[in-house]
mmCIF file of N, CA, C and O and ligand atoms in Angstrom:
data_model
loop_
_atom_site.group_PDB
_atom_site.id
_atom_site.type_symbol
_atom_site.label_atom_id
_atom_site.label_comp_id
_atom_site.label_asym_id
_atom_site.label_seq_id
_atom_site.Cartn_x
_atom_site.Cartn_y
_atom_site.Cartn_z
ATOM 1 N N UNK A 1 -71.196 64.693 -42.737
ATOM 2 C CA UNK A 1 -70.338 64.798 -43.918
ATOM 3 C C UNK A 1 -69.031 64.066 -43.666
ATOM 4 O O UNK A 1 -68.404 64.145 -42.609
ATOM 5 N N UNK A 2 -68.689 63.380 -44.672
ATOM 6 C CA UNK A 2 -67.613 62.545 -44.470
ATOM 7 C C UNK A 2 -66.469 63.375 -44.743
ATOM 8 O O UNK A 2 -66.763 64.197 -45.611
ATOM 9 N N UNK A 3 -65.343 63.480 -44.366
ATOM 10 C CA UNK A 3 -63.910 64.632 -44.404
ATOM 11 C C UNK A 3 -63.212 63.605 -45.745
ATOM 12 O O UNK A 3 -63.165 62.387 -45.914
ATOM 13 N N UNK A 4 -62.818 64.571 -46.400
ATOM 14 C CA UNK A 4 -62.153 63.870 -47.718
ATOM 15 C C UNK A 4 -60.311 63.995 -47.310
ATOM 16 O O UNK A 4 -59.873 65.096 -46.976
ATOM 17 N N UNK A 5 -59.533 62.985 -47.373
ATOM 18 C CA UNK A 5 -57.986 63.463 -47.246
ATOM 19 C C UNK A 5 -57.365 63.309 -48.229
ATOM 20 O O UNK A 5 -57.957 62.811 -49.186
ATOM 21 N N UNK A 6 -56.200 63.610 -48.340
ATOM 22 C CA UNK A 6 -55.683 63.683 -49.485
ATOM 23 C C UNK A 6 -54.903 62.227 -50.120
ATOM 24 O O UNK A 6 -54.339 61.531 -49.276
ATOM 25 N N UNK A 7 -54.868 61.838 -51.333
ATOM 26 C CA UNK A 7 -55.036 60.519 -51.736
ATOM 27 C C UNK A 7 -53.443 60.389 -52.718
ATOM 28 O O UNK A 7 -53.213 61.565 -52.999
ATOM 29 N N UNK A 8 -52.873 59.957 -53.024
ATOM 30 C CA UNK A 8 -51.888 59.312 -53.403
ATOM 31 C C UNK A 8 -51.630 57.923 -54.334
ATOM 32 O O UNK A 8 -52.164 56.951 -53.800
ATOM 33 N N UNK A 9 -51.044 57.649 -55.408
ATOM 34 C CA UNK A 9 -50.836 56.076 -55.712
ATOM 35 C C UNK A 9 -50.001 55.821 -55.465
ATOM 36 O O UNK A 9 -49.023 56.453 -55.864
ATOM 37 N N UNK A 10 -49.823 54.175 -54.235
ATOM 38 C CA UNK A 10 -49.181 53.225 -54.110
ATOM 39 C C UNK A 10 -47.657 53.663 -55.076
ATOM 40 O O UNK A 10 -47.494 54.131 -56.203
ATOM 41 N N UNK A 11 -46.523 53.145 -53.739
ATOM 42 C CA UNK A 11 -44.898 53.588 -55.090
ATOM 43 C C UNK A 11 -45.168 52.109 -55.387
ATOM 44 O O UNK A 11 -44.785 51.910 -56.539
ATOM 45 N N UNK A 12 -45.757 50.764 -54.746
ATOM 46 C CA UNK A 12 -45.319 49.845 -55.352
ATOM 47 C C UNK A 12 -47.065 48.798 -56.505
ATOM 48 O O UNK A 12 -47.145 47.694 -57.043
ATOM 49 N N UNK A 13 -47.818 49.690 -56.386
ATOM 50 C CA UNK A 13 -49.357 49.105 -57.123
ATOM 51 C C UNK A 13 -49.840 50.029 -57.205
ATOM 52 O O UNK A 13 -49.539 51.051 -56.589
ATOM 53 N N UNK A 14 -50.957 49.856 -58.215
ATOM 54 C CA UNK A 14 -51.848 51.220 -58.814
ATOM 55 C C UNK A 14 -52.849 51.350 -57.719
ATOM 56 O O UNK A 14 -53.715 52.178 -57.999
ATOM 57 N N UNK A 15 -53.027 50.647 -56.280
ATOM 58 C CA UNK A 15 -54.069 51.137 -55.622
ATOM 59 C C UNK A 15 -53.568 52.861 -55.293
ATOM 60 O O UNK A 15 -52.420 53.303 -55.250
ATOM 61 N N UNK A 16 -54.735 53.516 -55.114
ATOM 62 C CA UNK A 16 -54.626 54.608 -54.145
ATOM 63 C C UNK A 16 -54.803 54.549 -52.648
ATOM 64 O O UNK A 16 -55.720 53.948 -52.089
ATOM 65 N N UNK A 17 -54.047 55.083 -52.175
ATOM 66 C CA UNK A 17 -53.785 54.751 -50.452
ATOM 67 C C UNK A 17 -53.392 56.505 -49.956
ATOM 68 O O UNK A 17 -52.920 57.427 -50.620
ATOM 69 N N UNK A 18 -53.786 56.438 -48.654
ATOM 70 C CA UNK A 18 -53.845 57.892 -47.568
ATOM 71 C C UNK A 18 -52.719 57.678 -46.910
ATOM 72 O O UNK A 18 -52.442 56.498 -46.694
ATOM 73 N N UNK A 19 -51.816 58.693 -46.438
ATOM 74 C CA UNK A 19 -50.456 58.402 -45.681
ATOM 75 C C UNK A 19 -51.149 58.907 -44.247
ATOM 76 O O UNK A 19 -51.723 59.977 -44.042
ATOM 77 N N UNK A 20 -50.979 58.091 -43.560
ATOM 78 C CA UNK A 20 -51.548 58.213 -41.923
ATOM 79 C C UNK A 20 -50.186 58.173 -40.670
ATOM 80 O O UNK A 20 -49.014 58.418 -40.955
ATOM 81 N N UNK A 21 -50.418 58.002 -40.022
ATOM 82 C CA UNK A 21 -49.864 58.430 -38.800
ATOM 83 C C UNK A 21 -50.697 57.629 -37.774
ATOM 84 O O UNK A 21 -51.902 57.789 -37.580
ATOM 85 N N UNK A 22 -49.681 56.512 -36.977
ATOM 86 C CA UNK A 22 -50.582 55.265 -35.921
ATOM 87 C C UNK A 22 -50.730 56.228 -34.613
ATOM 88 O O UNK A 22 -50.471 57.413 -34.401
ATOM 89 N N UNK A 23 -51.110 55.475 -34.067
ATOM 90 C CA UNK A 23 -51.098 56.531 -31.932
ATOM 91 C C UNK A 23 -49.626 56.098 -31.503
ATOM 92 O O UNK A 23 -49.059 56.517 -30.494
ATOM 93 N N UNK A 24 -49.010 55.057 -32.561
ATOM 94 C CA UNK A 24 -47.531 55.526 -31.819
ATOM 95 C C UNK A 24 -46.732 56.281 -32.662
ATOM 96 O O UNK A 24 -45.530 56.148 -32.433
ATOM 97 N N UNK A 25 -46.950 56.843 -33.338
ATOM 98 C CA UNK A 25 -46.311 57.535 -34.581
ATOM 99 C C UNK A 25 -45.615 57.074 -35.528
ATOM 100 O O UNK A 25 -44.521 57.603 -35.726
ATOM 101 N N UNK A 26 -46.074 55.899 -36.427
ATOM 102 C CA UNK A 26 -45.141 55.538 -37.235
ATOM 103 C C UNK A 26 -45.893 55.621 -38.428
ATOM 104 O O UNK A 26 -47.094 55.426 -38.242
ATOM 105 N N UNK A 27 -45.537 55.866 -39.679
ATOM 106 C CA UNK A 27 -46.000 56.174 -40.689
ATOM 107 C C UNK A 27 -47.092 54.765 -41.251
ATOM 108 O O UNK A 27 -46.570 53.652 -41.322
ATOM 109 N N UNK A 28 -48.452 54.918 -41.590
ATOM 110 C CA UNK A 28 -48.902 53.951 -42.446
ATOM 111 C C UNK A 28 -49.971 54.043 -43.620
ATOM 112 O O UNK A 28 -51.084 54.517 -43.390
ATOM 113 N N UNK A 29 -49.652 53.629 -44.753
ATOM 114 C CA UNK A 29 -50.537 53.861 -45.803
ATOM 115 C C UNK A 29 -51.944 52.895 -45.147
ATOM 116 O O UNK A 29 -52.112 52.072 -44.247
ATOM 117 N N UNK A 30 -52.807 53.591 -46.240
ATOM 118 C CA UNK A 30 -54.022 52.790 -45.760
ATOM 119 C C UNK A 30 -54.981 53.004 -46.919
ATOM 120 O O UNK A 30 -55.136 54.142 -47.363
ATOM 121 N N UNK A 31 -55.685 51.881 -47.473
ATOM 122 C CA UNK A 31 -56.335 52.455 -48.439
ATOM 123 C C UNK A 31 -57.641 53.531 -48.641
ATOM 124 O O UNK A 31 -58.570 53.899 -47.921
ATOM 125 N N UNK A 32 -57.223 53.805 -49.920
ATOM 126 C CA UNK A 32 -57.906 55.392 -49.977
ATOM 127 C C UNK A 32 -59.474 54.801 -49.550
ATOM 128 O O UNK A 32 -59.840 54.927 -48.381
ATOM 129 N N UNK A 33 -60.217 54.262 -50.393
ATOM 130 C CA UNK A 33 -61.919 53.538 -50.375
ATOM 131 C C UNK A 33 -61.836 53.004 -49.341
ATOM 132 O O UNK A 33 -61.062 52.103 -49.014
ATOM 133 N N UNK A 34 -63.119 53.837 -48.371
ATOM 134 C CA UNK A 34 -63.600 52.489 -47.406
ATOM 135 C C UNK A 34 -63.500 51.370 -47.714
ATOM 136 O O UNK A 34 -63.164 51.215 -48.888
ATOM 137 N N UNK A 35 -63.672 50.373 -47.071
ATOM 138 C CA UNK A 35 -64.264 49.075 -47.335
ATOM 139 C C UNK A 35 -64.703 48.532 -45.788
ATOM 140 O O UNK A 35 -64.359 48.791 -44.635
ATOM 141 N N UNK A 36 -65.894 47.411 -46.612
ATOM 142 C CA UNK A 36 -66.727 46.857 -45.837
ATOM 143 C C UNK A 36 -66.083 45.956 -44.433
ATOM 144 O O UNK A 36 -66.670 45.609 -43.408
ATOM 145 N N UNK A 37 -64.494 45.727 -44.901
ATOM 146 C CA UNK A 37 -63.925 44.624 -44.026
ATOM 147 C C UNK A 37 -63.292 45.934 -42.922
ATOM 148 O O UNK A 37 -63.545 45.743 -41.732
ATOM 149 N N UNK A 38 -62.763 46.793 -43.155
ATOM 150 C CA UNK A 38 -62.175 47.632 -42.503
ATOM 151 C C UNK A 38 -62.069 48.033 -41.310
ATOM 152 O O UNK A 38 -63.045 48.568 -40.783
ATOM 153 N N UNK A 39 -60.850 47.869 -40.596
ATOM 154 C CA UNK A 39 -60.699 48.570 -39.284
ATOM 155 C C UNK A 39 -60.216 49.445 -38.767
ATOM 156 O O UNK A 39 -60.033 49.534 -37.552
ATOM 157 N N UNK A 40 -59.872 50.388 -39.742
ATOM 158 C CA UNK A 40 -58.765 51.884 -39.489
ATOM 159 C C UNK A 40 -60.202 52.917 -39.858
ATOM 160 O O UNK A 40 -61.049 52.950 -40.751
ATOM 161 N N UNK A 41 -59.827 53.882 -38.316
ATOM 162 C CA UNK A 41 -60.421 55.046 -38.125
ATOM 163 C C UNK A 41 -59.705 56.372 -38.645
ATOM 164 O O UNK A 41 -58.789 56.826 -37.960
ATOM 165 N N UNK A 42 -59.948 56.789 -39.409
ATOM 166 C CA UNK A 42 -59.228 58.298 -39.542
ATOM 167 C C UNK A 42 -59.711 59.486 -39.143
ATOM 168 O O UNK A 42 -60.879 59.843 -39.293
ATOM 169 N N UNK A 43 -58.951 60.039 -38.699
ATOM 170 C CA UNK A 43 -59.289 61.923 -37.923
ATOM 171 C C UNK A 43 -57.800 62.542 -38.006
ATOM 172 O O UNK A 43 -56.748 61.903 -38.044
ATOM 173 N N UNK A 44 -57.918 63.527 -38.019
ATOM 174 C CA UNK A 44 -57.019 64.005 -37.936
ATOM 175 C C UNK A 44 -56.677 64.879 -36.541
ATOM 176 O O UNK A 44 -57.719 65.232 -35.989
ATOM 177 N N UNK A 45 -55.668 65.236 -35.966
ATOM 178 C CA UNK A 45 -55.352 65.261 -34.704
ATOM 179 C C UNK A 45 -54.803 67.125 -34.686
ATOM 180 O O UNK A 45 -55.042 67.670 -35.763
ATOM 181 N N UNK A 46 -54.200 67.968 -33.716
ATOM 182 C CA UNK A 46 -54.146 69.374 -33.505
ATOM 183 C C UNK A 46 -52.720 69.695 -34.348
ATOM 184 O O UNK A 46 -52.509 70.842 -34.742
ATOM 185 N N UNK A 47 -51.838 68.704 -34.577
ATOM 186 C CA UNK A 47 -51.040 68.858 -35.413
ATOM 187 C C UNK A 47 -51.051 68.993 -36.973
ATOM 188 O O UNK A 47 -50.052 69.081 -37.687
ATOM 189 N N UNK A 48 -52.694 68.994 -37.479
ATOM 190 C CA UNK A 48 -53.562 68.289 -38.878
ATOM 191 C C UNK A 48 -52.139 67.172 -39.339
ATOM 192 O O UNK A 48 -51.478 67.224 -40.375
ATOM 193 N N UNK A 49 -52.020 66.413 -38.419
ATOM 194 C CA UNK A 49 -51.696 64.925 -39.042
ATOM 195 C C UNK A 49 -53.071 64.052 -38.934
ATOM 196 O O UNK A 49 -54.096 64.172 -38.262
ATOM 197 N N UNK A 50 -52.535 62.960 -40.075
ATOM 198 C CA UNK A 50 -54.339 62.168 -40.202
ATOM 199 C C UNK A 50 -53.464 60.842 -38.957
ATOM 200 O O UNK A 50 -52.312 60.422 -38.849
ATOM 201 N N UNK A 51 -54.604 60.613 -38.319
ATOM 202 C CA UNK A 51 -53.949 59.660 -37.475
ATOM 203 C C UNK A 51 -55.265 58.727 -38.032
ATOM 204 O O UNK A 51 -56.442 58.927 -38.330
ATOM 205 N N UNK A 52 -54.296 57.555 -37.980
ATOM 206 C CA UNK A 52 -55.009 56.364 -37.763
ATOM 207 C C UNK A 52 -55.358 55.732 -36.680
ATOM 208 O O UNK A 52 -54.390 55.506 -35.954
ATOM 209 N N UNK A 53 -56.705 55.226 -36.143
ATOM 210 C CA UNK A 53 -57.029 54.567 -34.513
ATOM 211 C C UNK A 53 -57.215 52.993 -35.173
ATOM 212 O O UNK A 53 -57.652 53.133 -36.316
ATOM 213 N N UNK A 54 -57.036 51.582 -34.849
ATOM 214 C CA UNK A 54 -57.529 50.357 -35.151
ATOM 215 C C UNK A 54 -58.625 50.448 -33.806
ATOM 216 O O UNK A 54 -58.602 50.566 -32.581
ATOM 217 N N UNK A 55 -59.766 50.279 -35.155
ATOM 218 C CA UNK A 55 -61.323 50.028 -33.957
ATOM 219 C C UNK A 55 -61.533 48.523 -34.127
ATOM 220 O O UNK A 55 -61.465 47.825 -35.139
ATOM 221 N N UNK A 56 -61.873 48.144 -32.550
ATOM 222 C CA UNK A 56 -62.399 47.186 -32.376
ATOM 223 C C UNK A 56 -63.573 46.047 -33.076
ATOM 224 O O UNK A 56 -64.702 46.497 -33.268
ATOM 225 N N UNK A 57 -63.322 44.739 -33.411
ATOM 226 C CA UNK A 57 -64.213 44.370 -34.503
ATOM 227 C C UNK A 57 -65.795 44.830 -33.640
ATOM 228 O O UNK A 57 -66.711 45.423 -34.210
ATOM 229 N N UNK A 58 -65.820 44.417 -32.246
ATOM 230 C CA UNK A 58 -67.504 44.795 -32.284
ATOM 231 C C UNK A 58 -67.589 46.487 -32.256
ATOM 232 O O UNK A 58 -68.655 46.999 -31.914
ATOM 233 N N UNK A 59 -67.000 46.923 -32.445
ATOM 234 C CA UNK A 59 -67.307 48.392 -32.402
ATOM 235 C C UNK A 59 -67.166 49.021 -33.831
ATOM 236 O O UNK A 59 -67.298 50.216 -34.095
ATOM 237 N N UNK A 60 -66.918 48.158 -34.577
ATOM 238 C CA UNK A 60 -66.780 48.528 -35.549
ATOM 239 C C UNK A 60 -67.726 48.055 -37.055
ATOM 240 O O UNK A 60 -67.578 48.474 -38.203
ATOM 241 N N UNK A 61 -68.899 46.840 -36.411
ATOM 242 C CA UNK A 61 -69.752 46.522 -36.723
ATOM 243 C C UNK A 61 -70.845 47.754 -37.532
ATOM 244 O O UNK A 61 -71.305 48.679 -36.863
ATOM 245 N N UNK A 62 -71.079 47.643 -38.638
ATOM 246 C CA UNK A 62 -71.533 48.117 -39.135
ATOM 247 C C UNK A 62 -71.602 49.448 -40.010
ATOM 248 O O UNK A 62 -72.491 49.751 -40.806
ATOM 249 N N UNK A 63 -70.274 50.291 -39.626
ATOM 250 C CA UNK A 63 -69.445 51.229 -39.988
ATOM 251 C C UNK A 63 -69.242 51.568 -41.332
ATOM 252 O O UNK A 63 -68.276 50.984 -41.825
ATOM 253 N N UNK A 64 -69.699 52.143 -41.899
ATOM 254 C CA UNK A 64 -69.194 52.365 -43.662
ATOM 255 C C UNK A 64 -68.348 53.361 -43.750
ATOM 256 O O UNK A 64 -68.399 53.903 -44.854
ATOM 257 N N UNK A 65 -67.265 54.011 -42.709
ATOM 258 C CA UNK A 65 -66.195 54.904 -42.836
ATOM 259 C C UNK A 65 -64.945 54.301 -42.978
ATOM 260 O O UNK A 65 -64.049 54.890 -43.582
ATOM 261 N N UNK A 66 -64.775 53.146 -42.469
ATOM 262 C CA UNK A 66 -63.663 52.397 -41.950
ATOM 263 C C UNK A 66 -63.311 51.730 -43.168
ATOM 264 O O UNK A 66 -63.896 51.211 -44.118
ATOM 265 N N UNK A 67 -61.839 51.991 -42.689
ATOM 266 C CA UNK A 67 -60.294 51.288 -44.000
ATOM 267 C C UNK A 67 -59.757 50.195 -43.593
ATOM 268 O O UNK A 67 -59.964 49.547 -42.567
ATOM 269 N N UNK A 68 -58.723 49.946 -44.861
ATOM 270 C CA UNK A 68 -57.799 48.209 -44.483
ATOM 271 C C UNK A 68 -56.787 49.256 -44.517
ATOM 272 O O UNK A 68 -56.902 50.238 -45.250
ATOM 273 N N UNK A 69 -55.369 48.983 -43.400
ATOM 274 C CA UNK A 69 -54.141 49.154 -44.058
ATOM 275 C C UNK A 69 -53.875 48.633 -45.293
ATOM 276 O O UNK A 69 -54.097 47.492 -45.699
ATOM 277 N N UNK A 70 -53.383 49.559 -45.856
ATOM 278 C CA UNK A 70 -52.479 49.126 -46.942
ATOM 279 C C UNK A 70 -51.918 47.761 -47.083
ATOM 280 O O UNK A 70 -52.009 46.959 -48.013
ATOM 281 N N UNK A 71 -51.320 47.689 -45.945
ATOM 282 C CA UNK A 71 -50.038 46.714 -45.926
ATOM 283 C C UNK A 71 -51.564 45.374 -45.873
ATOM 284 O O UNK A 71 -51.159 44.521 -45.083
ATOM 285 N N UNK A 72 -52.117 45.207 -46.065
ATOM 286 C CA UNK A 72 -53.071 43.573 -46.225
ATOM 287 C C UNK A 72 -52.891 43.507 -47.716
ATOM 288 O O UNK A 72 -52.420 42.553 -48.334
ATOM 289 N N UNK A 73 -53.401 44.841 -48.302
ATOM 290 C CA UNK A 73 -53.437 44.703 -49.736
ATOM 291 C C UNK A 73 -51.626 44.322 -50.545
ATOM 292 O O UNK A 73 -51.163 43.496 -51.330
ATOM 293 N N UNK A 74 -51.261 45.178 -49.968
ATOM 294 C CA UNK A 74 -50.072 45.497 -51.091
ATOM 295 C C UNK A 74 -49.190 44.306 -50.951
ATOM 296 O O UNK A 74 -48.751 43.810 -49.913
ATOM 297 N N UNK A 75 -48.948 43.809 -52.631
ATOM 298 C CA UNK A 75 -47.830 43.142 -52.856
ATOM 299 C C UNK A 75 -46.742 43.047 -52.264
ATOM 300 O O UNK A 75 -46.280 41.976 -51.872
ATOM 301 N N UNK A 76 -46.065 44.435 -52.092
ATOM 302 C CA UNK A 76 -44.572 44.637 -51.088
ATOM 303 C C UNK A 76 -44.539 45.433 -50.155
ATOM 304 O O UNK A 76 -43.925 46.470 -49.905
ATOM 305 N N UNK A 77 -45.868 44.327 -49.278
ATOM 306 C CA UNK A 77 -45.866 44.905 -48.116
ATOM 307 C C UNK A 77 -44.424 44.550 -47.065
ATOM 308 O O UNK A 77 -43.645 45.324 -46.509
ATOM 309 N N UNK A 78 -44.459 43.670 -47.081
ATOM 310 C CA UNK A 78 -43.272 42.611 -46.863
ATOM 311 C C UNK A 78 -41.760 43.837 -46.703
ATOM 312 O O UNK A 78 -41.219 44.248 -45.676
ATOM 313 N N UNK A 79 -41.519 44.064 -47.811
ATOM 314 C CA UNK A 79 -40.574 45.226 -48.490
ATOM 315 C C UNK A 79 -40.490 46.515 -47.250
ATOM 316 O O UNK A 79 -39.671 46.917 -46.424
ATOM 317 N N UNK A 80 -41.848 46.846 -47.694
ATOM 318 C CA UNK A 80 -42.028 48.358 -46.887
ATOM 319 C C UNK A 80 -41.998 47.748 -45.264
ATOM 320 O O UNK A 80 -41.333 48.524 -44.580
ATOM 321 N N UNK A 81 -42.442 46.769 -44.579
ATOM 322 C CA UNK A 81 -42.208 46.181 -43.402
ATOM 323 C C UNK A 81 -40.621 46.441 -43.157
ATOM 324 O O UNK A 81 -40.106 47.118 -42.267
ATOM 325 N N UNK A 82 -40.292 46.056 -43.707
ATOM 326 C CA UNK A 82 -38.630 45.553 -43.285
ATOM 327 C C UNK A 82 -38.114 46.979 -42.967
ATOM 328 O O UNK A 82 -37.403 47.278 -42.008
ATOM 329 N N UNK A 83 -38.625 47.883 -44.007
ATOM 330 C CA UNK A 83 -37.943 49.325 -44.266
ATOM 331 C C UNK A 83 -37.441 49.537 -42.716
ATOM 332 O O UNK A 83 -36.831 50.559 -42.399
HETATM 333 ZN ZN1 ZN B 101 -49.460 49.107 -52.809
#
C-alpha cells in the first residue's frame, strides 16, 4: 500500500506539491503525483516529518513511487532558491 501525505497548492502555480524535509534538513516542496522521471523517495522519519532521500538513477530504475522536486517544475523556483 502506497502511504498517502498530505498535499498542498503551490504559493506560486496551481501544481500540487508535498512539503518534505532533505537528510540535511532544509525544507523542500516536491510534487504531489509520482512521475515516471522521478528521483525523490518519501518516508517519513520518528519525528513523522516526511523526509525526502534523492535515489540513485540505477536504483531507481523502474520505480512508480518516485517524485520530481518541485523546484524543476516551478516557475519561481529561482525566487524560492534565493529565499
Ligand atoms: Zn510551483
Amino acid at each position: 500500500m502506497t502511504p498517502t501525505y498530505p498535499t498542498e497548492q503551490c504559493r506560486s502555480c496551481p501544481a500540487q506539491i508535498i512539503w518534505t524535509v532533505t537528510d540535511r534538513g532544509r525544507d523542500m516542496p516536491v510534487d504531489a503525483e509520482p512521475d515516471p522521471a522521478g528521483n525523490v523517495a518519501l518516508s517519513v522519519n520518528d519525528k513523522g516529518q516526511i523526509v525526502a532521500s534523492v535515489v540513485k538513477p540505477h536504483l531507481a530504475f523502474g520505480r512508480k513511487d518516485l517524485r520530481l522536486s518541485h523546484f524543476v517544475r516551478c516557475k519561481d523556483a529561482a525566487k524560492w532558491r534565493r529565499r
